[in-house]
CSV table of C-alpha atoms and ligand atoms in Angstrom, one decimal:
chain,number,residue,atom,x,y,z
N,955,UNK,CA,-11.8,22.1,18.6
N,956,UNK,CA,-12.6,18.3,18.9
N,957,UNK,CA,-13.1,15.3,21.7
N,958,UNK,CA,-11.8,13.0,19.9
N,959,UNK,CA,-8.8,11.8,21.2
N,960,UNK,CA,-5.7,11.9,18.2
N,961,UNK,CA,-2.1,10.8,19.6
N,962,UNK,CA,0.4,13.3,19.3
N,963,UNK,CA,3.4,11.8,17.4
N,964,UNK,CA,7.1,11.7,19.5
N,965,UNK,CA,10.2,12.6,17.5
N,966,UNK,CA,13.5,12.6,18.7
N,967,UNK,CA,16.2,15.4,18.3
N,968,UNK,CA,17.9,13.1,15.3
N,969,UNK,CA,14.8,12.7,13.9
N,970,UNK,CA,14.1,16.8,13.4
N,971,UNK,CA,17.9,16.8,12.3
N,972,UNK,CA,16.8,14.4,9.4
N,973,UNK,CA,13.5,16.0,8.7
N,974,UNK,CA,15.9,19.5,8.6
N,975,UNK,CA,18.1,18.4,6.1
N,976,UNK,CA,15.4,16.7,3.7
N,977,UNK,CA,13.5,20.1,3.1
N,978,UNK,CA,16.9,22.3,3.0
N,979,UNK,CA,18.6,20.7,0.5
N,980,UNK,CA,15.1,20.0,-1.6
N,981,UNK,CA,14.9,23.9,-1.5
N,982,UNK,CA,18.4,25.1,-1.5
N,983,UNK,CA,19.5,23.1,-4.3
N,984,UNK,CA,16.8,20.5,-5.6
N,985,UNK,CA,15.9,22.2,-9.3
N,986,UNK,CA,12.1,20.5,-9.0
N,987,UNK,CA,12.0,22.8,-5.6
N,988,UNK,CA,12.5,26.0,-6.8
N,989,UNK,CA,9.6,27.9,-7.0
N,990,UNK,CA,8.6,26.3,-3.0
N,991,UNK,CA,11.4,28.3,-1.7
N,992,UNK,CA,9.2,31.4,-1.1
N,993,UNK,CA,7.0,29.6,1.3
N,994,UNK,CA,9.7,28.7,3.5
N,995,UNK,CA,9.9,30.9,6.8
N,996,UNK,CA,13.2,29.8,7.9
N,997,UNK,CA,12.7,30.6,11.8
N,998,UNK,CA,9.4,28.4,12.3
N,999,UNK,CA,9.8,25.5,14.0
N,1000,UNK,CA,10.8,22.6,10.9
N,1001,UNK,CA,7.2,21.2,11.4
N,1002,UNK,CA,5.5,24.5,10.6
N,1003,UNK,CA,7.8,24.5,7.8
N,1004,UNK,CA,6.9,21.3,6.1
N,1005,UNK,CA,3.5,22.8,7.0
N,1006,UNK,CA,3.8,25.6,4.9
N,1007,UNK,CA,5.0,23.7,1.4
N,1008,UNK,CA,2.9,23.0,-1.0
N,1009,UNK,CA,2.3,18.9,-2.4
N,1010,UNK,CA,3.8,17.2,-4.9
N,1011,UNK,CA,2.1,15.1,-6.9
N,1012,UNK,CA,2.5,12.7,-9.3
N,1013,UNK,CA,1.7,14.8,-11.7
N,1014,UNK,CA,4.9,17.0,-10.3
N,1015,UNK,CA,6.2,13.8,-10.6
N,1016,UNK,CA,5.7,13.0,-14.7
N,1017,UNK,CA,6.0,17.0,-15.4
N,1018,UNK,CA,9.4,17.3,-13.8
N,1019,UNK,CA,12.5,15.2,-15.2
N,1020,UNK,CA,14.4,12.6,-13.2
N,1021,UNK,CA,17.5,14.3,-13.0
N,1022,UNK,CA,15.3,17.7,-11.7
N,1023,UNK,CA,15.1,15.7,-8.3
N,1024,UNK,CA,18.7,15.1,-7.9
N,1025,UNK,CA,20.3,17.3,-6.0
N,1026,UNK,CA,22.5,19.8,-7.7
N,1027,UNK,CA,26.6,18.9,-7.6
N,1028,UNK,CA,25.3,15.1,-8.2
N,1029,UNK,CA,25.8,13.7,-12.0
N,1030,UNK,CA,22.5,11.7,-12.9
N,1031,UNK,CA,24.2,10.4,-16.6
N,1032,UNK,CA,27.5,9.4,-14.5
N,1033,UNK,CA,25.6,7.3,-11.2
N,1034,UNK,CA,23.1,5.7,-14.4
N,1035,UNK,CA,26.2,4.6,-16.4
N,1036,UNK,CA,28.2,3.4,-13.3
N,1037,UNK,CA,24.9,1.4,-12.5
N,1038,UNK,CA,24.6,2.7,-8.9
N,1039,UNK,CA,21.3,4.0,-10.2
N,1040,UNK,CA,18.2,3.4,-12.9
N,1041,UNK,CA,15.3,4.6,-14.2
N,1042,UNK,CA,12.2,2.5,-13.3
N,1043,UNK,CA,9.0,3.2,-14.5
N,1044,UNK,CA,6.3,2.5,-12.4
N,1045,UNK,CA,3.0,0.6,-13.6
N,1046,UNK,CA,0.2,2.2,-11.5
N,1047,UNK,CA,-3.3,1.0,-11.9
N,1048,UNK,CA,-4.7,4.6,-10.7
N,1049,UNK,CA,-2.9,6.8,-13.2
N,1050,UNK,CA,0.1,7.1,-15.5
N,1051,UNK,CA,3.5,5.9,-15.0
N,1052,UNK,CA,6.6,7.9,-13.8
N,1053,UNK,CA,9.9,7.0,-14.3
N,1054,UNK,CA,11.6,7.1,-10.8
N,1055,UNK,CA,14.9,6.6,-10.2
N,1056,UNK,CA,15.8,3.6,-8.4
N,1057,UNK,CA,18.8,3.4,-6.0
N,1058,UNK,CA,19.0,-0.1,-4.2
N,1059,UNK,CA,21.0,0.4,-1.4
N,1060,UNK,CA,18.7,3.0,-0.4
N,1061,UNK,CA,16.0,0.9,-1.2
N,1062,UNK,CA,17.3,-1.6,0.7
N,1063,UNK,CA,18.4,0.5,3.9
N,1064,UNK,CA,14.9,1.8,3.7
N,1065,UNK,CA,13.4,-1.9,4.0
N,1066,UNK,CA,15.9,-2.9,6.5
N,1067,UNK,CA,14.8,0.0,9.3
N,1068,UNK,CA,10.9,-0.8,8.6
N,1069,UNK,CA,11.9,-4.7,9.8
N,1070,UNK,CA,12.3,-3.2,13.2
N,1071,UNK,CA,8.9,-2.5,13.6
N,1072,UNK,CA,7.5,-5.9,14.3
N,1073,UNK,CA,9.1,-8.3,16.4
N,1074,UNK,CA,9.1,-11.4,14.5
N,1075,UNK,CA,10.8,-9.4,11.5
N,1076,UNK,CA,13.6,-7.6,14.2
N,1077,UNK,CA,14.4,-11.0,15.4
N,1078,UNK,CA,14.6,-13.1,12.1
N,1079,UNK,CA,18.0,-11.8,11.0
N,1080,UNK,CA,16.6,-11.1,7.5
N,1081,UNK,CA,19.2,-9.5,5.0
N,1082,UNK,CA,20.4,-12.6,2.6
N,1083,UNK,CA,17.3,-14.8,3.8
N,1084,UNK,CA,14.9,-16.6,1.5
N,1085,UNK,CA,12.1,-14.7,0.4
N,1086,UNK,CA,9.2,-16.3,-1.7
N,1087,UNK,CA,6.6,-13.1,-3.6
N,1088,UNK,CA,3.5,-13.7,-5.3
N,1089,UNK,CA,1.9,-11.0,-7.1
N,1090,UNK,CA,1.3,-9.4,-10.6
N,1091,UNK,CA,4.6,-10.6,-12.7
N,1092,UNK,CA,3.6,-7.2,-14.5
N,1093,UNK,CA,4.5,-5.4,-10.8
N,1094,UNK,CA,7.8,-7.9,-9.8
N,1095,UNK,CA,9.2,-10.7,-11.3
N,1096,UNK,CA,8.9,-12.5,-14.3
N,1097,UNK,CA,5.7,-12.6,-16.5
N,1098,UNK,CA,4.5,-15.0,-19.2
N,1099,UNK,CA,1.2,-15.0,-21.1
N,1100,UNK,CA,1.7,-18.0,-23.0
N,1101,UNK,CA,3.6,-21.2,-21.3
N,1102,UNK,CA,4.7,-21.5,-18.1
N,1103,UNK,CA,8.0,-21.1,-16.6
N,1104,UNK,CA,9.9,-23.4,-14.6
N,1105,UNK,CA,11.3,-22.3,-10.9
N,1106,UNK,CA,14.5,-21.7,-12.1
N,1107,UNK,CA,13.6,-19.3,-14.6
N,1108,UNK,CA,11.6,-17.5,-12.0
N,1109,UNK,CA,14.1,-17.2,-9.3
N,1110,UNK,CA,16.4,-14.1,-9.0
N,1111,UNK,CA,19.3,-14.3,-6.2
N,1112,UNK,CA,17.5,-14.9,-3.1
N,1113,UNK,CA,13.8,-14.7,-4.6
N,1114,UNK,CA,11.5,-16.6,-5.5
N,1115,UNK,CA,8.5,-15.3,-7.7
N,1116,UNK,CA,5.8,-17.8,-7.6
N,1117,UNK,CA,3.3,-16.5,-10.4
N,1118,UNK,CA,4.5,-15.8,-13.9
N,1119,UNK,CA,0.3,-15.5,-14.4
N,1120,UNK,CA,-0.8,-12.0,-14.4
N,1121,UNK,CA,-4.4,-13.1,-13.8
N,1122,UNK,CA,-6.1,-15.4,-10.4
N,1123,UNK,CA,-8.9,-16.0,-12.4
N,1124,UNK,CA,-6.9,-17.9,-14.8
N,1125,UNK,CA,-4.8,-20.3,-12.1
N,1126,UNK,CA,-6.0,-23.9,-12.4
N,1127,UNK,CA,-5.7,-26.0,-9.9
N,1128,UNK,CA,-2.6,-27.7,-10.7
N,1129,UNK,CA,-1.0,-24.6,-11.1
N,1130,UNK,CA,-2.5,-23.4,-7.5
N,1131,UNK,CA,-0.8,-26.8,-6.5
N,1132,UNK,CA,2.4,-26.1,-7.7
N,1133,UNK,CA,3.3,-22.8,-5.9
N,1134,UNK,CA,2.2,-24.8,-2.8
N,1135,UNK,CA,4.9,-27.4,-4.2
N,1136,UNK,CA,7.9,-24.8,-4.6
N,1137,UNK,CA,7.1,-23.2,-1.3
N,1138,UNK,CA,8.1,-26.2,0.6
N,1139,UNK,CA,10.7,-27.3,-1.5
N,1140,UNK,CA,12.1,-23.1,-1.5
N,1141,UNK,CA,11.4,-22.7,2.0
N,1142,UNK,CA,11.6,-19.1,2.4
N,1143,UNK,CA,11.8,-16.6,5.7
N,1144,UNK,CA,9.9,-14.4,4.7
N,1145,UNK,CA,6.6,-14.9,2.3
N,1146,UNK,CA,5.7,-11.3,0.5
N,1147,UNK,CA,2.6,-11.1,-1.5
N,1148,UNK,CA,-0.3,-8.9,-2.7
N,1149,UNK,CA,-3.1,-10.4,-0.6
N,1150,UNK,CA,-5.6,-10.3,-3.6
N,1151,UNK,CA,-3.6,-12.7,-5.4
N,1152,UNK,CA,-2.7,-14.6,-1.8
N,1153,UNK,CA,-6.5,-14.9,-1.1
N,1154,UNK,CA,-6.9,-16.5,-4.6
N,1155,UNK,CA,-4.6,-19.2,-3.5
N,1156,UNK,CA,-5.2,-19.8,0.3
N,1157,UNK,CA,-8.6,-20.2,-1.2
N,1158,UNK,CA,-7.7,-23.2,-3.0
N,1159,UNK,CA,-5.2,-24.6,0.4
N,1160,UNK,CA,-8.9,-24.7,2.1
N,1161,UNK,CA,-10.9,-26.6,-0.7
N,1162,UNK,CA,-8.6,-29.1,-1.1
N,1163,UNK,CA,-7.2,-29.8,2.5
N,1164,UNK,CA,-3.0,-28.4,1.1
N,1165,UNK,CA,-0.6,-28.2,3.8
N,1166,UNK,CA,1.2,-25.5,3.3
N,1167,UNK,CA,4.8,-24.7,4.4
N,1168,UNK,CA,5.1,-21.6,7.6
N,1169,UNK,CA,7.4,-18.7,6.6
N,1170,UNK,CA,9.1,-16.9,10.1
N,1171,UNK,CA,6.1,-14.4,8.9
N,1172,UNK,CA,3.9,-13.6,5.6
N,1173,UNK,CA,4.2,-9.7,4.6
N,1174,UNK,CA,1.4,-8.2,2.5
N,1175,UNK,CA,2.1,-5.4,0.7
N,1176,UNK,CA,0.9,-4.1,-3.0
N,1177,UNK,CA,-2.6,-3.6,-2.3
N,1178,UNK,CA,-4.6,-2.5,1.1
N,1179,UNK,CA,-5.6,-6.5,2.5
N,1180,UNK,CA,-9.6,-7.0,2.4
N,1181,UNK,CA,-10.8,-8.2,5.9
N,1182,UNK,CA,-12.0,-11.1,3.4
N,1183,UNK,CA,-8.3,-11.8,2.2
N,1184,UNK,CA,-7.0,-11.7,6.0
N,1185,UNK,CA,-9.2,-14.5,6.6
N,1186,UNK,CA,-8.2,-16.9,3.9
N,1187,UNK,CA,-4.9,-16.1,4.4
N,1188,UNK,CA,-4.9,-16.3,8.4
N,1189,UNK,CA,-6.8,-19.8,8.1
N,1190,UNK,CA,-3.5,-21.2,5.9
N,1191,UNK,CA,-1.0,-19.5,8.0
N,1192,UNK,CA,0.0,-19.3,11.3
N,1193,UNK,CA,3.0,-17.3,11.5
N,1194,UNK,CA,2.6,-13.1,12.2
N,1195,UNK,CA,0.8,-11.8,8.7
N,1196,UNK,CA,2.1,-8.5,8.5
N,1197,UNK,CA,0.9,-5.2,6.2
N,1198,UNK,CA,3.6,-3.5,5.0
N,1199,UNK,CA,2.7,0.0,3.3
N,1200,UNK,CA,5.0,2.0,1.1
N,1201,UNK,CA,5.5,2.8,-2.6
N,1202,UNK,CA,7.8,2.8,-5.4
N,1203,UNK,CA,8.2,6.6,-4.7
N,1204,UNK,CA,8.9,6.3,-1.1
N,1205,UNK,CA,10.6,3.5,-0.3
N,1206,UNK,CA,8.7,1.8,3.5
N,1207,UNK,CA,6.5,4.3,5.4
N,1208,UNK,CA,4.5,2.3,7.8
N,1209,UNK,CA,4.8,-1.0,9.1
N,1210,UNK,CA,2.6,-3.1,11.4
N,1211,UNK,CA,3.9,-4.5,14.5
N,1212,UNK,CA,2.9,-7.3,16.5
N,1213,UNK,CA,0.2,-5.4,18.4
N,1214,UNK,CA,-1.5,-4.9,14.7
N,1215,UNK,CA,-1.0,-1.1,14.8
N,1216,UNK,CA,1.3,0.7,12.0
N,1217,UNK,CA,4.3,2.7,12.9
N,1218,UNK,CA,6.1,5.1,10.9
N,1219,UNK,CA,9.7,4.4,9.2
N,1220,UNK,CA,11.2,7.0,11.3
N,1221,UNK,CA,14.7,6.3,10.2
N,1222,UNK,CA,13.6,6.8,6.5
N,1223,UNK,CA,11.1,9.4,6.2
N,1224,UNK,CA,9.0,11.8,7.4
N,1225,UNK,CA,5.2,12.2,7.5
N,1226,UNK,CA,2.7,15.0,7.1
N,1227,UNK,CA,-0.7,14.2,8.2
N,1228,UNK,CA,-3.8,16.3,6.5
N,1229,UNK,CA,-7.2,15.4,8.6
N,1230,UNK,CA,-10.4,15.2,6.5
N,1231,UNK,CA,-13.4,17.2,7.9
N,1232,UNK,CA,-15.5,15.9,10.8
N,1233,UNK,CA,-18.2,14.8,8.7
N,1234,UNK,CA,-15.6,12.6,6.5
N,1235,UNK,CA,-14.2,10.8,9.2
N,1236,UNK,CA,-11.4,13.5,10.6
N,1237,UNK,CA,-9.4,14.1,12.3
N,1238,UNK,CA,-8.5,11.1,13.2
N,1239,UNK,CA,-8.7,10.1,9.0
N,1240,UNK,CA,-6.6,12.2,7.1
N,1241,UNK,CA,-4.0,11.8,3.9
N,1242,UNK,CA,-0.7,11.3,4.0
N,1243,UNK,CA,2.2,13.2,2.5
N,1244,UNK,CA,6.0,11.9,2.6
N,1245,UNK,CA,9.0,12.9,2.5
N,1246,UNK,CA,12.2,10.7,2.2
N,1247,UNK,CA,15.5,11.2,4.1
N,1248,UNK,CA,18.8,9.8,2.9
N,1249,UNK,CA,18.4,9.0,-1.0
N,1250,UNK,CA,21.5,11.1,-2.4
N,1251,UNK,CA,19.4,10.3,-6.0
N,1252,UNK,CA,15.7,11.8,-5.5
N,1253,UNK,CA,14.8,14.3,-3.0
N,1254,UNK,CA,11.2,13.5,-2.3
N,1255,UNK,CA,9.0,16.4,-0.7
N,1256,UNK,CA,5.7,16.5,0.8
N,1257,UNK,CA,4.5,13.8,-1.8
N,1258,UNK,CA,0.9,12.7,-1.9
N,1259,UNK,CA,0.9,8.7,-1.4
N,1260,UNK,CA,-3.1,9.1,-2.7
N,1261,UNK,CA,-3.9,6.6,0.4
N,1262,UNK,CA,-5.8,7.6,3.4
N,1263,UNK,CA,-5.1,6.5,6.8
N,1264,UNK,CA,-6.4,6.0,10.2
N,1265,UNK,CA,-4.5,7.8,13.3
N,1266,UNK,CA,-4.3,5.7,16.1
N,1267,UNK,CA,-6.0,7.0,19.9
N,1268,UNK,CA,-4.0,5.6,22.5
N,1269,UNK,CA,-0.2,4.6,22.5
N,1270,UNK,CA,0.3,1.1,21.2
N,1271,UNK,CA,1.0,-1.5,23.6
N,1272,UNK,CA,4.0,-2.6,21.7
N,1273,UNK,CA,6.2,0.0,23.3
N,1274,UNK,CA,6.7,2.1,20.0
N,1275,UNK,CA,6.0,5.7,20.2
N,1276,UNK,CA,7.8,7.7,17.4
N,1277,UNK,CA,6.8,9.3,14.8
N,1278,UNK,CA,2.8,8.6,13.5
N,1279,UNK,CA,0.7,5.3,15.0
N,1280,UNK,CA,-1.9,4.0,13.3
N,1281,UNK,CA,-4.6,2.4,13.7
N,1282,UNK,CA,-5.4,1.4,10.6
N,1283,UNK,CA,-4.9,2.4,6.5
N,1284,UNK,CA,-8.2,3.2,5.1
N,1285,UNK,CA,-7.3,2.7,1.3
N,1286,UNK,CA,-6.5,4.6,-1.8
N,1287,UNK,CA,-8.8,7.8,-2.4
N,1288,UNK,CA,-9.2,7.3,-5.6
N,1289,UNK,CA,-11.2,3.8,-4.3
N,1290,UNK,CA,-13.3,6.0,-1.8
N,1291,UNK,CA,-17.2,6.6,-2.5
N,1292,UNK,CA,-20.2,8.7,-1.5
N,1293,UNK,CA,-22.7,7.9,0.9
N,1294,UNK,CA,-26.5,8.9,-0.3
N,1295,UNK,CA,-25.5,12.1,2.0
N,1296,UNK,CA,-22.4,12.8,0.3
N,1297,UNK,CA,-20.0,10.9,2.9
N,1298,UNK,CA,-16.9,9.8,2.0
N,1299,UNK,CA,-16.8,5.9,2.8
N,1300,UNK,CA,-13.2,5.1,2.6
N,1301,UNK,CA,-12.2,1.2,0.8
N,1302,UNK,CA,-12.0,-0.2,4.6
N,1303,UNK,CA,-15.5,0.8,5.7
N,1304,UNK,CA,-17.2,-0.3,2.1
N,1305,UNK,CA,-15.0,-3.5,2.6
N,1306,UNK,CA,-16.2,-4.3,6.4
N,1307,UNK,CA,-19.4,-4.0,5.5
N,1308,UNK,CA,-18.8,-6.2,2.7
N,1309,UNK,CA,-17.0,-8.5,4.8
N,1310,UNK,CA,-19.7,-8.7,7.6
N,1311,UNK,CA,-21.8,-11.0,5.5
N,1312,UNK,CA,-20.6,-14.8,5.5
N,1313,UNK,CA,-19.5,-16.6,2.7
N,1314,UNK,CA,-17.9,-13.9,0.3
N,1315,UNK,CA,-15.3,-14.6,-1.4
N,1316,UNK,CA,-13.8,-11.9,-3.4
N,1317,UNK,CA,-16.1,-8.9,-4.6
N,1318,UNK,CA,-15.9,-5.7,-6.5
N,1319,UNK,CA,-17.6,-2.8,-5.7
N,1320,UNK,CA,-18.3,0.3,-8.3
N,1321,UNK,CA,-20.7,3.1,-7.4
N,1322,UNK,CA,-21.8,3.8,-10.7
N,1323,UNK,CA,-23.4,6.9,-9.9
N,1324,UNK,CA,-24.3,9.0,-6.8
N,1325,UNK,CA,-27.3,6.6,-5.9
N,1326,UNK,CA,-26.3,3.6,-7.3
N,1327,UNK,CA,-23.8,1.3,-6.0
N,1328,UNK,CA,-23.0,-2.5,-7.8
N,1329,UNK,CA,-21.3,-5.4,-6.3
N,1330,UNK,CA,-19.9,-8.1,-7.9
N,1331,UNK,CA,-19.2,-10.9,-5.8
N,1332,UNK,CA,-17.6,-14.7,-5.9
N,1333,UNK,CA,-19.1,-17.0,-3.6
N,1334,UNK,CA,-17.3,-20.6,-3.1
N,1335,UNK,CA,-19.5,-21.8,-0.1
N,1336,UNK,CA,-22.8,-20.5,0.4
N,1337,UNK,CA,-26.4,-19.9,-1.4
N,1338,UNK,CA,-26.6,-16.2,-3.3
N,1339,UNK,CA,-30.2,-16.2,-2.8
N,1340,UNK,CA,-28.9,-16.2,1.3
N,1341,UNK,CA,-26.3,-13.8,0.8
N,1342,UNK,CA,-28.0,-11.4,-1.4
N,1343,UNK,CA,-30.6,-10.0,1.0
N,1344,UNK,CA,-27.7,-9.4,3.8
N,1345,UNK,CA,-25.0,-8.4,1.4
N,1346,UNK,CA,-28.1,-5.2,0.6
N,1347,UNK,CA,-29.2,-4.6,4.0
N,1348,UNK,CA,-25.3,-4.3,5.0
N,1349,UNK,CA,-24.4,-2.0,2.0
N,1350,UNK,CA,-28.0,0.1,2.9
N,1351,UNK,CA,-26.6,0.8,6.2
N,1352,UNK,CA,-23.6,1.8,5.0
N,1353,UNK,CA,-24.4,3.7,1.8
N,1354,UNK,CA,-28.0,5.5,3.2
N,1355,UNK,CA,-31.4,2.9,3.3
N,1356,UNK,CA,-32.6,4.2,0.2
N,1357,UNK,CA,-28.8,3.6,-2.1
N,1358,UNK,CA,-30.2,1.5,-5.1
N,1359,UNK,CA,-28.1,-2.2,-4.5
N,1360,UNK,CA,-27.3,-4.0,-7.6
N,1361,UNK,CA,-25.8,-7.4,-7.2
N,1362,UNK,CA,-24.3,-10.2,-9.7
N,1363,UNK,CA,-22.8,-13.6,-8.9
N,1364,UNK,CA,-19.7,-13.8,-11.2
N,1365,UNK,CA,-16.8,-17.0,-11.3
N,1366,UNK,CA,-14.0,-15.1,-10.4
N,1367,UNK,CA,-12.5,-11.4,-10.9
N,1368,UNK,CA,-9.5,-11.0,-12.5
N,1369,UNK,CA,-7.2,-7.6,-11.3
N,1370,UNK,CA,-6.8,-4.1,-13.3
N,1371,UNK,CA,-4.5,-4.8,-16.2
N,1372,UNK,CA,-3.2,-7.7,-14.7
N,1373,UNK,CA,-1.6,-5.8,-12.2
N,1374,UNK,CA,-3.6,-5.0,-9.1
N,1375,UNK,CA,-7.3,-5.3,-7.8
N,1376,UNK,CA,-9.2,-2.2,-7.2
N,1377,UNK,CA,-11.6,-3.7,-4.6
N,1378,UNK,CA,-13.8,-0.2,-4.7
N,1379,UNK,CA,-14.7,2.8,-6.5
N,1380,UNK,CA,-16.7,5.3,-8.0
N,1381,UNK,CA,-17.3,5.8,-11.9
N,1382,UNK,CA,-17.2,9.8,-11.2
N,1383,UNK,CA,-14.0,11.8,-9.9
N,1384,UNK,CA,-13.5,12.6,-5.9
N,1385,UNK,CA,-11.6,15.5,-5.5
N,1386,UNK,CA,-9.8,15.3,-1.9
N,1387,UNK,CA,-9.5,18.8,-1.6
N,1388,UNK,CA,-13.9,18.9,-1.0
N,1389,UNK,CA,-13.2,16.8,1.7
N,1390,UNK,CA,-9.9,17.8,3.8
N,1391,UNK,CA,-10.4,20.0,6.9
N,1392,UNK,CA,-9.8,23.6,6.6
N,1393,UNK,CA,-6.3,24.8,7.1
N,1394,UNK,CA,-6.2,26.5,10.8
G,118,LIG,ZN1,2.8,-1.2,17.7
């Protein structure tokens, strides 16, 4: 047993019914879970039944046809023909594409449930609000590699997609000014952004003293924000800046409240937490497996999100008590690295080591071998000769004093395949099973 306090989640009776329905529907009538039935003990507690089940991975999603995740008796081909659902391919930056059945109505309901988790989104009467989006146009919106697109060409319903250019390293000052000017003209209630992309725009605004339109909220999604991004974003936006966590497969899973913790979207999903071994950050740090509720066209059971999270140790001062409460998203397992002693270093931990050094505006850390870490960084404001010894010392405190650190200063950094940045990663494979705590 450990002495580290972990906050036990509380669940309502309605939640237990949703969790039971999701599990039993999948096991009884969804072809992809046919082989899972033998793990079930129907007389056990519902959460023990979940824990007895295997884990669903992206490989499983690729190996099964989308129709195999639809409960029997529902006609996917007919729903596709009616336009009730569509097939959407995800373009993940760390694994191959997965085809998802996309049900807009379910997605919208999941998003609306998540808004209840922060007072600013709860009170903003969201629904048909104007929303500006800044992310890679290869993820959402409209891309143009050659020319520029007009504001009208980048507007769809109540959404304005600010950038048609996928690489922030190539954004000119004029282009950044256009985005700021359009924000002022469009007057969004919500500004949803990839934090890496928004950080580049904010650095431009800071450097050139531009006034930027203030929406009701800025929501950060697509990537786990760096402390450096948050610094840039908060110096430009005085409204609440809220992290929203989810995925195409899962919908909205966690959202940050006004007290800064993340709460589970309990009306929409169940989350199983599997702690890492104590030397790697467990039992507070672990991976999460998501089961979605109420999606008529896709049963997702114990889907491995590929992310590590940190459970809160105490109840959140905001008063929300249901489901899991997180202190932080620790980052993707695919972005984890290892200390010289073989301890898992999450993206959040490596980021904190880099962010404590003043003057770094952007970076990319790659562990090229077990004893070598290479960092490429961008600094607009501070002499690299002063940054380098501080950065080296901070990284050696994190990874071990004998870790070899190579540093390179660059003008700008680009997202992987024009989709997302990977702030940290190892060049070798890290298998989560080696880091999980032993099952009880
Ligand atoms: Zn809270």
